[in-house]
Coordinates of C-alpha atoms in Angstrom, one line a residue:
M146 CA 102.3 89.4 100.3
S147 CA 101.7 88.6 104.0
L148 CA 102.4 85.1 105.5
P149 CA 99.5 83.0 106.8
L150 CA 99.3 82.7 110.5
S151 CA 100.3 79.2 111.5
A152 CA 99.3 79.6 115.2
I153 CA 97.2 81.9 117.4
R154 CA 99.2 84.9 118.5
P155 CA 99.3 86.0 122.1
A156 CA 97.0 89.0 122.7
S157 CA 99.8 91.4 123.5
L158 CA 101.7 90.5 120.4
W159 CA 98.6 90.8 118.2
S160 CA 97.8 94.2 119.7
A161 CA 101.4 95.4 119.0
H162 CA 101.2 94.1 115.5
S163 CA 97.9 95.8 114.9
D164 CA 99.3 99.1 116.3
V165 CA 102.2 98.9 113.9
N166 CA 99.9 98.3 110.9
T167 CA 97.7 101.2 112.0
A168 CA 100.6 103.5 112.3
A169 CA 102.0 102.4 109.0
K170 CA 98.7 103.2 107.3
W171 CA 98.5 106.6 108.9
L172 CA 102.1 107.3 107.8
A173 CA 101.4 106.2 104.3
A174 CA 98.3 108.4 104.1
A175 CA 100.2 111.4 105.4
E176 CA 103.0 110.8 102.9
N177 CA 100.5 110.6 100.1
V178 CA 98.9 113.9 101.1
L179 CA 102.3 115.5 101.3
L180 CA 103.3 114.3 97.9
S181 CA 99.9 115.3 96.4
S182 CA 100.3 118.8 97.9
F183 CA 103.7 119.4 96.4
F184 CA 102.5 118.0 93.1
G185 CA 99.6 120.5 93.3
L186 CA 102.0 123.4 93.7
L187 CA 104.0 122.1 90.8
V188 CA 100.9 122.4 88.6
L189 CA 99.6 125.7 90.0
L190 CA 102.8 127.8 89.8
P191 CA 103.2 127.7 86.0
L192 CA 99.5 128.3 85.6
A193 CA 99.7 131.3 87.9
E194 CA 102.6 132.6 85.8
I195 CA 100.6 132.4 82.6
V196 CA 97.7 134.3 84.2
L197 CA 99.8 137.0 85.8
R198 CA 101.8 137.5 82.6
A199 CA 98.6 137.8 80.6
T200 CA 96.8 140.1 83.0
V201 CA 99.3 142.4 84.7
G202 CA 102.4 141.8 82.6
I203 CA 104.5 140.7 85.6
G204 CA 105.2 137.1 86.5
I205 CA 106.3 135.4 89.8
Q206 CA 109.8 136.1 91.0
G207 CA 112.1 133.2 90.1
V208 CA 109.2 131.0 89.1
S209 CA 111.3 128.7 86.8
S210 CA 113.7 128.0 89.6
L211 CA 110.8 127.3 92.1
V212 CA 109.2 124.9 89.7
Q213 CA 112.4 123.1 89.1
Q214 CA 113.0 122.8 92.9
L215 CA 109.4 121.5 93.3
T216 CA 110.2 118.8 90.6
L217 CA 113.1 117.6 92.7
I218 CA 111.0 117.4 95.8
V219 CA 108.2 115.6 94.0
G220 CA 110.7 113.2 92.5
M221 CA 112.3 112.3 95.9
L222 CA 109.0 112.0 97.7
G223 CA 107.6 109.9 94.8
A224 CA 110.7 107.6 94.9
A225 CA 110.2 107.1 98.7
V226 CA 106.6 106.1 98.0
A227 CA 107.8 103.8 95.2
A228 CA 110.2 102.2 97.7
R229 CA 107.3 101.8 100.2
E230 CA 105.2 100.1 97.6
K231 CA 108.0 97.9 96.3
R232 CA 107.7 99.5 92.9
L233 CA 111.1 101.1 92.2
L234 CA 112.1 100.5 88.6
A235 CA 114.2 97.4 88.0
F236 CA 115.2 95.1 85.2
S237 CA 112.1 93.3 83.9
A238 CA 114.1 90.1 83.4
T239 CA 113.7 89.4 87.1
A240 CA 110.1 88.4 86.5
L241 CA 111.5 85.1 85.1
L242 CA 112.9 84.1 88.5
G243 CA 110.9 81.8 90.6
G244 CA 111.0 79.5 93.6
R245 CA 112.7 79.7 97.0
F246 CA 116.0 80.9 95.4
T247 CA 114.2 84.1 94.4
Q248 CA 113.5 85.1 98.0
T249 CA 117.2 84.7 98.9
A250 CA 118.4 86.5 95.8
R251 CA 116.1 89.4 96.3
A252 CA 117.1 89.8 99.9
C253 CA 120.7 90.0 98.7
A254 CA 119.7 92.5 96.1
A255 CA 117.9 94.6 98.7
A256 CA 120.9 94.6 100.9
M257 CA 123.1 95.8 98.1
A258 CA 120.6 98.5 97.1
A259 CA 120.1 99.6 100.7
A260 CA 123.9 99.9 101.1
T261 CA 124.1 102.1 98.0
S262 CA 121.2 104.2 99.3
A263 CA 123.0 104.7 102.6
I264 CA 126.2 105.8 100.8
L265 CA 124.2 108.2 98.6
C266 CA 122.6 109.5 101.8
A267 CA 125.9 110.2 103.4
A268 CA 127.2 111.8 100.2
S269 CA 124.1 114.0 100.0
M270 CA 124.6 115.1 103.6
E271 CA 128.1 116.2 102.9
F272 CA 126.8 118.2 99.9
V273 CA 124.1 119.9 101.9
A274 CA 126.5 120.8 104.7
V275 CA 128.8 122.6 102.2
E276 CA 125.8 124.4 100.6
R277 CA 124.5 125.4 104.0
T278 CA 127.9 127.0 104.8
G279 CA 127.7 128.9 101.5
G280 CA 124.3 130.5 102.6
G281 CA 122.8 130.6 99.1
T282 CA 119.1 131.5 98.7
L283 CA 116.4 131.0 96.1
A284 CA 113.5 133.4 95.3
Y285 CA 111.8 134.9 98.4
D286 CA 114.9 134.2 100.4
I287 CA 114.3 130.4 100.6
P288 CA 117.6 128.8 101.7
V289 CA 119.0 126.5 99.0
W290 CA 120.1 123.9 101.5
L291 CA 116.6 123.5 102.8
V292 CA 115.4 122.2 99.4
Q293 CA 118.6 120.2 99.0
S294 CA 117.9 118.4 102.3
I295 CA 115.3 116.3 100.4
L296 CA 118.2 114.4 98.9
P297 CA 119.7 112.8 102.1
L298 CA 116.2 112.5 103.6
G299 CA 114.9 110.7 100.5
F300 CA 117.9 108.3 100.1
G301 CA 117.7 107.5 103.8
V302 CA 114.0 106.6 103.7
I303 CA 114.5 104.6 100.5
G304 CA 117.3 102.6 102.0
A305 CA 115.3 101.9 105.2
R306 CA 112.3 100.7 103.1
L307 CA 114.4 98.5 100.9
L308 CA 115.6 96.7 104.0
W309 CA 112.1 96.5 105.5
N310 CA 110.8 95.0 102.2
A311 CA 113.8 92.7 101.8
S312 CA 111.9 89.8 103.3
E313 CA 108.6 89.0 104.9
H314 CA 110.3 87.1 107.7
P315 CA 111.9 89.2 110.6
A316 CA 115.0 87.0 110.3
G317 CA 115.3 87.9 106.6
K318 CA 115.0 91.6 107.3
A319 CA 117.7 91.3 110.0
W320 CA 120.0 89.3 107.7
A321 CA 119.6 91.9 104.9
S322 CA 120.3 94.8 107.3
L323 CA 123.5 93.0 108.6
A324 CA 124.6 92.4 105.0
A325 CA 124.0 96.1 104.1
G326 CA 125.9 97.2 107.2
V327 CA 128.9 95.1 106.3
L328 CA 128.9 96.4 102.7
I329 CA 128.8 100.0 104.0
A330 CA 131.6 99.4 106.5
I331 CA 133.8 97.8 103.8
V332 CA 133.2 100.6 101.3
L333 CA 133.7 103.5 103.8
F334 CA 136.3 102.2 106.1
A335 CA 138.3 99.2 104.8
P336 CA 141.6 99.9 103.0
L337 CA 140.8 98.6 99.5
D338 CA 142.8 98.3 96.3
P339 CA 140.9 99.8 93.4
G340 CA 142.5 97.3 91.0
Y341 CA 140.6 94.5 92.7
T342 CA 137.7 96.4 94.2
V343 CA 136.3 97.9 91.0
P344 CA 135.9 94.6 89.1
T345 CA 134.5 92.9 92.2
G346 CA 132.1 95.7 92.9
L347 CA 130.9 95.8 89.3
A348 CA 130.2 92.0 89.5
V349 CA 128.3 92.4 92.7
L350 CA 126.2 95.3 91.2
F351 CA 125.5 93.3 88.0
A352 CA 124.4 90.3 90.1
G353 CA 122.2 92.6 92.2
A354 CA 120.6 93.9 89.0
L355 CA 119.8 90.3 87.8
F356 CA 118.3 89.5 91.2
G357 CA 116.0 92.5 91.1
A358 CA 117.9 95.4 92.7
P359 CA 116.3 98.8 91.7
L360 CA 118.0 100.2 88.7
F361 CA 118.9 103.5 90.5
A362 CA 121.0 101.5 93.0
V363 CA 122.8 99.7 90.2
I364 CA 123.6 102.9 88.3
G365 CA 124.3 104.9 91.5
G366 CA 126.5 102.1 92.8
I367 CA 128.5 102.1 89.5
A368 CA 128.9 105.9 89.7
L369 CA 130.0 105.8 93.3
L370 CA 132.5 102.9 92.6
L371 CA 134.1 104.7 89.7
L372 CA 134.3 108.0 91.4
W373 CA 135.9 106.4 94.5
S374 CA 138.5 104.6 92.3
T375 CA 139.6 107.9 90.8
G376 CA 139.7 109.8 94.1
V377 CA 136.7 112.1 93.3
P378 CA 134.6 113.0 96.3
L379 CA 131.4 111.0 96.5
A380 CA 129.4 114.1 97.2
S381 CA 129.7 114.9 93.4
V382 CA 126.9 112.3 92.9
A383 CA 124.6 114.5 95.0
V384 CA 125.9 117.6 93.1
D385 CA 124.9 116.1 89.8
H386 CA 121.6 114.8 91.1
Y387 CA 120.7 118.3 92.3
G388 CA 121.9 119.5 88.9
L389 CA 118.7 118.1 87.5
T390 CA 117.0 121.2 88.7
S391 CA 119.0 123.3 86.2
N392 CA 117.0 121.6 83.3
P393 CA 114.2 124.0 82.4
T394 CA 112.2 121.3 80.6
L395 CA 112.3 118.6 83.2
P396 CA 109.1 119.6 85.1
A397 CA 107.1 118.8 81.9
I398 CA 107.7 115.1 82.6
P399 CA 105.6 114.9 85.8
L400 CA 103.0 117.4 84.5
F401 CA 102.2 115.5 81.2
T402 CA 102.3 112.2 83.1
L403 CA 99.7 113.6 85.6
A404 CA 97.4 114.5 82.7
G405 CA 97.7 110.9 81.4
Y406 CA 96.9 109.5 84.9
F407 CA 93.7 111.6 85.2
L408 CA 92.7 110.3 81.8
A409 CA 93.4 106.7 82.7
E410 CA 91.6 106.8 86.1
S411 CA 88.4 108.5 84.7
G412 CA 85.7 107.1 82.4
A413 CA 87.7 108.3 79.4
P414 CA 88.7 104.8 78.2
K415 CA 85.0 103.8 77.9
R416 CA 84.0 107.1 76.2
L417 CA 86.8 106.9 73.7
I418 CA 86.0 103.3 72.8
E419 CA 82.4 104.3 72.3
V420 CA 83.4 107.1 69.9
F421 CA 85.7 105.0 67.8
D422 CA 83.1 102.1 67.7
A423 CA 80.3 104.5 66.7
L424 CA 82.4 105.9 63.9
F425 CA 84.3 102.9 62.6
G426 CA 82.7 99.8 64.1
R427 CA 80.3 99.5 61.2
F428 CA 83.1 98.7 58.8
R429 CA 84.5 95.2 58.2
G430 CA 87.3 94.9 60.8
G431 CA 86.0 98.1 62.4
A432 CA 86.7 96.6 65.9
A433 CA 90.4 96.5 64.9
L434 CA 90.2 100.2 64.0
V435 CA 88.6 101.0 67.3
T436 CA 91.2 99.0 69.3
V437 CA 94.3 100.4 67.6
L438 CA 93.1 104.0 67.5
A439 CA 92.0 104.0 71.1
S440 CA 95.2 102.2 72.2
T441 CA 97.4 104.7 70.3
F442 CA 95.5 107.7 71.7
F443 CA 95.7 106.3 75.2
T444 CA 99.4 105.4 75.1
C445 CA 100.2 108.8 73.9
F446 CA 99.0 110.3 77.1
T447 CA 99.9 107.6 79.6
G448 CA 103.3 107.1 78.0
A449 CA 103.1 103.3 78.6
S450 CA 101.6 100.7 76.3
G451 CA 101.5 98.3 79.2
V452 CA 99.1 100.6 81.1
T453 CA 96.9 100.7 77.9
I454 CA 96.6 96.9 78.0
L455 CA 95.4 97.0 81.5
A456 CA 93.0 100.0 81.0
L457 CA 91.5 99.1 77.7
G458 CA 91.8 95.4 77.4
G459 CA 88.6 94.6 79.3
L460 CA 86.7 96.9 76.9
T461 CA 88.3 96.0 73.6
M462 CA 88.5 92.2 73.9
P463 CA 84.7 91.7 74.0
L464 CA 84.3 94.2 71.1
L465 CA 86.8 92.2 69.0
L466 CA 85.3 88.8 69.8
A467 CA 81.8 90.0 69.1
S468 CA 82.7 91.4 65.7
G469 CA 84.2 88.1 64.4
F470 CA 87.8 88.0 65.6
D471 CA 89.3 84.8 66.9
R472 CA 90.7 85.0 70.4
R473 CA 94.3 84.6 69.4
P474 CA 94.6 87.5 66.9
A475 CA 92.4 89.7 69.2
L476 CA 94.9 89.0 72.0
G477 CA 97.8 89.9 69.8
L478 CA 96.2 93.1 68.6
I479 CA 95.4 94.3 72.1
T480 CA 99.0 93.5 73.3
G481 CA 100.7 95.4 70.5
G482 CA 98.0 98.0 69.5
G483 CA 99.4 100.8 71.6
L484 CA 102.9 100.8 70.3
P485 CA 102.5 103.7 67.8
G486 CA 101.4 106.0 70.6
V487 CA 105.0 106.1 72.1
L488 CA 106.1 108.1 69.0
L489 CA 103.4 110.7 69.4
F490 CA 103.7 113.9 71.5
P491 CA 103.2 114.2 74.5
A492 CA 104.2 110.6 75.2
L493 CA 106.5 110.6 78.2
P494 CA 109.3 108.5 76.5
L495 CA 109.4 111.1 73.7
I496 CA 109.9 114.0 76.1
L497 CA 112.4 112.1 78.3
Y498 CA 114.5 111.2 75.3
A499 CA 114.6 114.8 74.2
I500 CA 115.8 115.9 77.7
V501 CA 118.4 113.2 78.0
A502 CA 119.7 113.5 74.5
K503 CA 119.5 117.3 74.6
A504 CA 117.2 117.6 71.6
S505 CA 114.3 120.0 71.3
I506 CA 110.9 118.6 72.2
E507 CA 109.4 120.3 69.1
S508 CA 111.8 118.5 66.8
M509 CA 111.1 115.2 68.4
F510 CA 107.4 115.8 68.0
L511 CA 107.7 116.5 64.3
G512 CA 110.2 113.6 63.9
G513 CA 107.8 111.1 65.4
L514 CA 104.7 112.0 63.3
M515 CA 105.4 110.0 60.1
P516 CA 107.0 107.0 61.8
M517 CA 103.9 106.9 64.1
L518 CA 101.6 106.9 61.1
L519 CA 103.7 104.1 59.5
M520 CA 103.5 101.9 62.6
L521 CA 99.8 102.8 63.0
A522 CA 99.1 101.7 59.4
I523 CA 101.0 98.4 59.8
T524 CA 99.2 97.6 63.1
L525 CA 95.8 98.5 61.5
G526 CA 96.6 96.6 58.3
W527 CA 97.5 93.5 60.3
G528 CA 94.4 93.8 62.4
L529 CA 92.1 94.1 59.4
R530 CA 93.6 91.0 57.8
Q531 CA 92.8 89.0 60.9
H532 CA 89.0 89.7 60.7
K533 CA 86.9 86.9 59.3
A534 CA 84.1 87.9 57.0
S535 CA 80.8 87.9 58.9
P536 CA 78.0 89.8 56.9
G537 CA 75.7 89.6 59.9
A538 CA 78.1 91.7 62.0
R539 CA 77.8 94.7 59.6
R540 CA 75.6 97.6 60.6
K541 CA 74.7 101.0 59.3
L542 CA 76.1 104.2 60.7
D543 CA 73.9 105.5 63.5
P544 CA 74.3 109.3 63.3
D545 CA 72.5 109.8 66.6
R546 CA 74.8 107.4 68.4
A547 CA 77.9 108.9 66.8
A548 CA 76.8 112.4 67.8
R549 CA 76.1 111.3 71.4
A550 CA 79.5 109.6 71.6
L551 CA 81.4 112.5 70.2
W552 CA 79.6 114.9 72.5
S553 CA 80.2 112.7 75.5
A554 CA 84.0 112.4 74.8
K555 CA 84.5 116.0 73.5
W556 CA 86.7 116.9 76.4
E557 CA 89.0 113.9 76.0
L558 CA 89.2 114.3 72.2
A559 CA 90.2 118.0 72.6
L560 CA 93.0 117.2 75.1
P561 CA 95.9 116.9 72.5
A562 CA 95.0 120.3 71.2
V563 CA 95.8 122.0 74.5
P564 CA 99.6 121.6 74.5
I565 CA 100.0 121.7 70.7
F566 CA 98.0 125.0 70.4
M567 CA 99.9 126.6 73.3
L568 CA 103.3 125.5 72.1
L569 CA 103.0 126.1 68.4
G570 CA 101.2 129.4 69.1
G571 CA 104.0 130.6 71.3
L572 CA 101.6 131.2 74.2
A573 CA 103.5 129.2 76.7
T574 CA 106.7 127.3 77.5
T575 CA 106.8 123.5 77.4
V576 CA 106.3 123.4 81.2
E577 CA 103.5 125.9 81.2
A578 CA 101.7 123.9 78.4
A579 CA 102.2 120.7 80.4
A580 CA 100.7 122.3 83.5
A581 CA 97.7 123.6 81.5
T582 CA 97.2 120.1 80.1
A583 CA 97.3 118.6 83.6
L584 CA 94.7 121.1 84.8
Y585 CA 92.5 120.5 81.8
A586 CA 92.6 116.7 82.4
F587 CA 91.8 117.3 86.1
I588 CA 88.8 119.5 85.3
A589 CA 87.4 117.1 82.7
A590 CA 87.7 114.1 85.0
A591 CA 86.8 115.6 88.4
M592 CA 84.5 118.5 87.7
I593 CA 82.8 117.9 84.3
H594 CA 82.4 114.1 84.2
R595 CA 82.9 113.7 87.9
D596 CA 84.5 110.3 87.4
V597 CA 87.2 111.2 89.9
R598 CA 86.3 112.3 93.5
L599 CA 88.2 115.2 94.9
S600 CA 88.8 114.0 98.4
R601 CA 89.2 110.3 97.8
D602 CA 90.6 109.8 94.2
V603 CA 92.7 112.9 93.5
P604 CA 95.3 112.3 96.2
R605 CA 95.5 108.7 95.2
I606 CA 96.0 109.5 91.5
M607 CA 98.6 112.1 92.2
S608 CA 100.5 109.8 94.5
E609 CA 100.4 107.0 91.9
C610 CA 101.7 109.4 89.3
G611 CA 104.3 110.7 91.7
L612 CA 105.4 107.1 92.3
L613 CA 106.2 106.6 88.6
V614 CA 107.8 110.0 88.2
G615 CA 109.9 109.5 91.3
G616 CA 111.3 106.2 90.1
I617 CA 112.2 107.8 86.7
L618 CA 113.8 111.0 88.2
L619 CA 115.7 108.9 90.8
I620 CA 117.4 107.0 88.0
L621 CA 117.9 110.1 85.9
G622 CA 119.7 111.8 88.8
V623 CA 122.3 109.1 89.5
A624 CA 122.6 108.4 85.8
L625 CA 123.6 112.0 85.3
A626 CA 126.5 111.5 87.7
L627 CA 127.6 108.4 85.9
T628 CA 127.3 110.1 82.5
N629 CA 129.4 113.1 83.7
F630 CA 132.1 110.7 84.9
L631 CA 132.1 108.9 81.6
V632 CA 132.3 112.2 79.7
D633 CA 135.2 113.4 81.9
A634 CA 136.9 110.0 81.3
Q635 CA 136.3 110.4 77.5
V636 CA 134.5 107.1 77.4
P637 CA 132.1 108.2 74.6
D638 CA 135.0 109.4 72.5
H639 CA 136.8 106.0 72.9
A640 CA 133.5 104.2 72.2
V641 CA 133.2 106.2 68.9
E642 CA 136.7 105.3 67.9
W643 CA 136.2 101.6 68.8
V644 CA 133.0 101.3 66.8
K645 CA 134.3 103.3 63.9
G646 CA 137.4 101.1 63.7
R647 CA 135.2 98.0 63.3
I648 CA 132.2 99.2 61.4
E649 CA 132.7 101.5 58.4
S650 CA 129.2 101.6 56.9
P651 CA 126.5 103.7 58.6
W652 CA 123.9 101.2 57.4
V653 CA 125.7 98.3 59.1
F654 CA 126.0 100.3 62.2
L655 CA 122.2 101.0 62.1
L656 CA 121.5 97.3 61.7
F657 CA 123.5 96.4 64.7
L658 CA 122.0 99.3 66.6
N659 CA 118.5 97.8 65.9
L660 CA 119.5 94.4 67.3
F661 CA 121.1 95.9 70.3
L662 CA 118.2 98.1 71.2
L663 CA 115.7 95.3 70.6
A664 CA 117.6 93.2 73.2
V665 CA 117.7 96.2 75.6
G666 CA 114.0 96.6 75.2
C667 CA 113.4 93.0 76.3
V668 CA 115.1 93.4 79.7
M669 CA 114.7 97.0 80.6
D670 CA 111.7 99.4 80.8
I671 CA 111.8 102.1 78.3
F672 CA 112.4 104.9 80.8
S673 CA 115.5 103.3 82.4
A674 CA 116.9 102.4 78.9
I675 CA 116.6 106.0 77.8
V676 CA 118.4 107.4 80.8
V677 CA 121.2 104.8 80.7
I678 CA 121.8 104.0 77.1
A679 CA 120.9 107.2 75.2
P680 CA 123.8 109.4 76.4
L681 CA 126.3 106.7 75.2
L682 CA 124.7 106.2 71.8
V683 CA 124.1 109.8 70.7
P684 CA 127.9 110.6 70.1
I685 CA 128.3 107.3 68.2
G686 CA 125.3 108.1 66.0
L687 CA 126.6 111.6 65.3
A688 CA 130.0 110.1 64.3
Y689 CA 128.1 108.1 61.6
G690 CA 126.2 111.2 60.4
V691 CA 122.8 110.0 61.9
H692 CA 120.5 112.9 62.6
P693 CA 119.8 113.1 66.3
V694 CA 116.1 113.1 65.8
H695 CA 116.3 110.1 63.5
L696 CA 118.4 108.3 66.1
G697 CA 115.9 109.1 68.8
I698 CA 112.9 107.7 66.8
I699 CA 114.9 104.6 66.0
F700 CA 115.7 104.3 69.7
L701 CA 112.1 104.7 70.9
A702 CA 110.6 102.4 68.2
N703 CA 113.1 99.6 68.9
L704 CA 112.6 99.8 72.7
E705 CA 108.9 99.7 72.4
L706 CA 109.1 96.8 70.0
G707 CA 111.3 95.0 72.6
Y708 CA 108.2 95.1 74.9
L709 CA 106.6 92.6 72.4
T710 CA 109.7 90.4 71.9
P711 CA 109.0 86.8 72.9
P712 CA 109.5 85.4 75.5
I713 CA 110.4 88.2 77.9
G714 CA 108.9 91.4 76.5
I715 CA 107.1 93.1 79.4
N716 CA 103.9 93.7 77.5
L717 CA 103.6 89.9 77.1
F718 CA 103.5 89.7 80.9
F719 CA 100.9 92.5 81.1
A720 CA 98.6 90.7 78.6
S721 CA 99.1 87.3 80.3
Y722 CA 98.1 88.9 83.6
R723 CA 95.2 90.9 82.3
F724 CA 93.5 88.0 80.4
D725 CA 94.7 85.1 82.5
R726 CA 96.3 83.4 79.5
P727 CA 99.5 81.3 79.4
M728 CA 102.6 83.1 78.3
T729 CA 103.0 80.6 75.4
E730 CA 99.6 81.6 74.1
V731 CA 100.3 85.3 74.3
C732 CA 103.7 84.9 72.5
R733 CA 102.0 83.0 69.7
S734 CA 99.3 85.5 69.4
V735 CA 101.6 88.5 69.1
A736 CA 104.4 86.9 67.0
P737 CA 102.9 87.7 63.5
L738 CA 102.2 91.4 64.5
F739 CA 105.7 91.5 66.0
L740 CA 107.2 90.5 62.6
A741 CA 105.1 93.0 60.8
L742 CA 106.2 95.8 63.1
C743 CA 109.9 94.7 62.7
G744 CA 109.4 95.7 59.0
G745 CA 108.2 99.1 60.1
V746 CA 111.2 99.6 62.5
L747 CA 113.5 98.7 59.6
A748 CA 111.8 101.2 57.4
I749 CA 112.1 103.9 60.0
T750 CA 115.8 103.0 60.4
F751 CA 116.8 103.0 56.7
L752 CA 114.5 105.7 55.4
P753 CA 115.7 108.7 57.4
W754 CA 113.3 111.1 55.7
L755 CA 110.5 109.5 57.6
S756 CA 111.9 111.1 60.8
T757 CA 113.5 114.2 59.4
G758 CA 111.3 115.1 56.4
L759 CA 108.8 117.3 58.3
L760 CA 111.6 118.8 60.3
K761 CA 113.5 120.0 57.2
M762 CA 110.3 121.1 55.5
L763 CA 109.3 123.4 58.4
H764 CA 112.8 124.7 59.2

């Protein structure tokens, strides 16, 4: 948000200001093109591997490694764009802050985060220097250190942008830069006693999180602080961050997310609404069926029910009101209607949890099916009960309209079949199936329907997707360093012993787990929570005999329900913004649905066969 001019600027200053803005726009455009280009390569390499393997029987040399390296590059470039746009993932509770105090608090948080980024940059430079001396190469003799250089470059750019965005006043930027410099000097050069420094540092990081510091800086700062206190070289953080590239499934995250973004940016939402309305709108409460089915389908591919509220809200609200719904239940249904989609493959949270918890994606897919159907039935049932009888609103099925709607949306409706058919048929790996899904969504949006323009919209969509992916992978990288430290320090083992010593019954443990995850879902976005919390909970769940897939479905269902928890669930803010309604009204509208869905989450928790039944049946 720019400050209003209180006086006429001198011509020279105005010209300089204009030149800076123009240069910034050109730089941003070039950065978007660069990110889109690498993202395009990430899509094309797995597809080329499929084609070559099927035609000549020989694939691309080291393609898996190349794709993993591209994922690292896309992630760091996307994180730099997220820093430029002030959209790095942070605790959502900061949305409650307001007033002049917020500006000061966020400047302090930016200084802390920039200092952490600078230290991560220095640690990454040390790591790259060592790797360059080693002289390792990738396929086609590409030097390993060349790819690894994206780490210090990315952290350096992110830190600089955090300072630039710390305040809209030059004095505020200068103050934040000075504070960051002091913090860096203290950490790197001052003789500090770990006994005092660690508690103080943790308190500063916690305060920074509350004031809006990006979550990667909070987690990375904790990792750096703990490693420093035990004498471990800080470069190990960069080693672990680069270690992300060793995960063969990781590239599926940006690829499936890109498919969802093409879907969201095209005319697909309107076509899907038309299909569901043509088929189910004639029934009493049919508008509720349309809203919930479309929201679930959409959330499955975008991976975020908040995006669904923004994308579909303007289409479904008039539909619900016209069919006889009061505004309050209609608002509640739109706010919570997308929740079941998080449990359905290829939703991004489902894939991310599988990677972090080291579970197979196929098992998580099967584990989420019946819980998804249960939550879908609860949401539909609640929506149908809210509909007032209005005989005049009933209409007969129009076969011609239904046929036209199905034909128009045939490409979107067939989208889920692409990854499922390729995976279950053994035709492709998870990454290759994700690349094929992204290509399919691109062709449908840009070439068949032509809702998306190649030159203008595609780079913007890919940059926007890269922004989200970059924020997630940035957190995942530093969280991996923290997790490895905790594992080496046997913290999960001690946590298991502590919990087991106080809670004997697995059922009591699951009850407390639900309460804990619900609270986490209120203040953290689902991606950050998966990365931070899942590695600590999985060993505890295993100690109580909870199946890993069952634990994962409990985890995802509770976190998504946290988005609806009054008064600070993030979906409540999305709905308030989208429909310009007071938060109190949104909370009242969603409260009955929230209670109904709580019953569904408890059923998922205490009926394990809902999550494991299909898995055991098919294995």
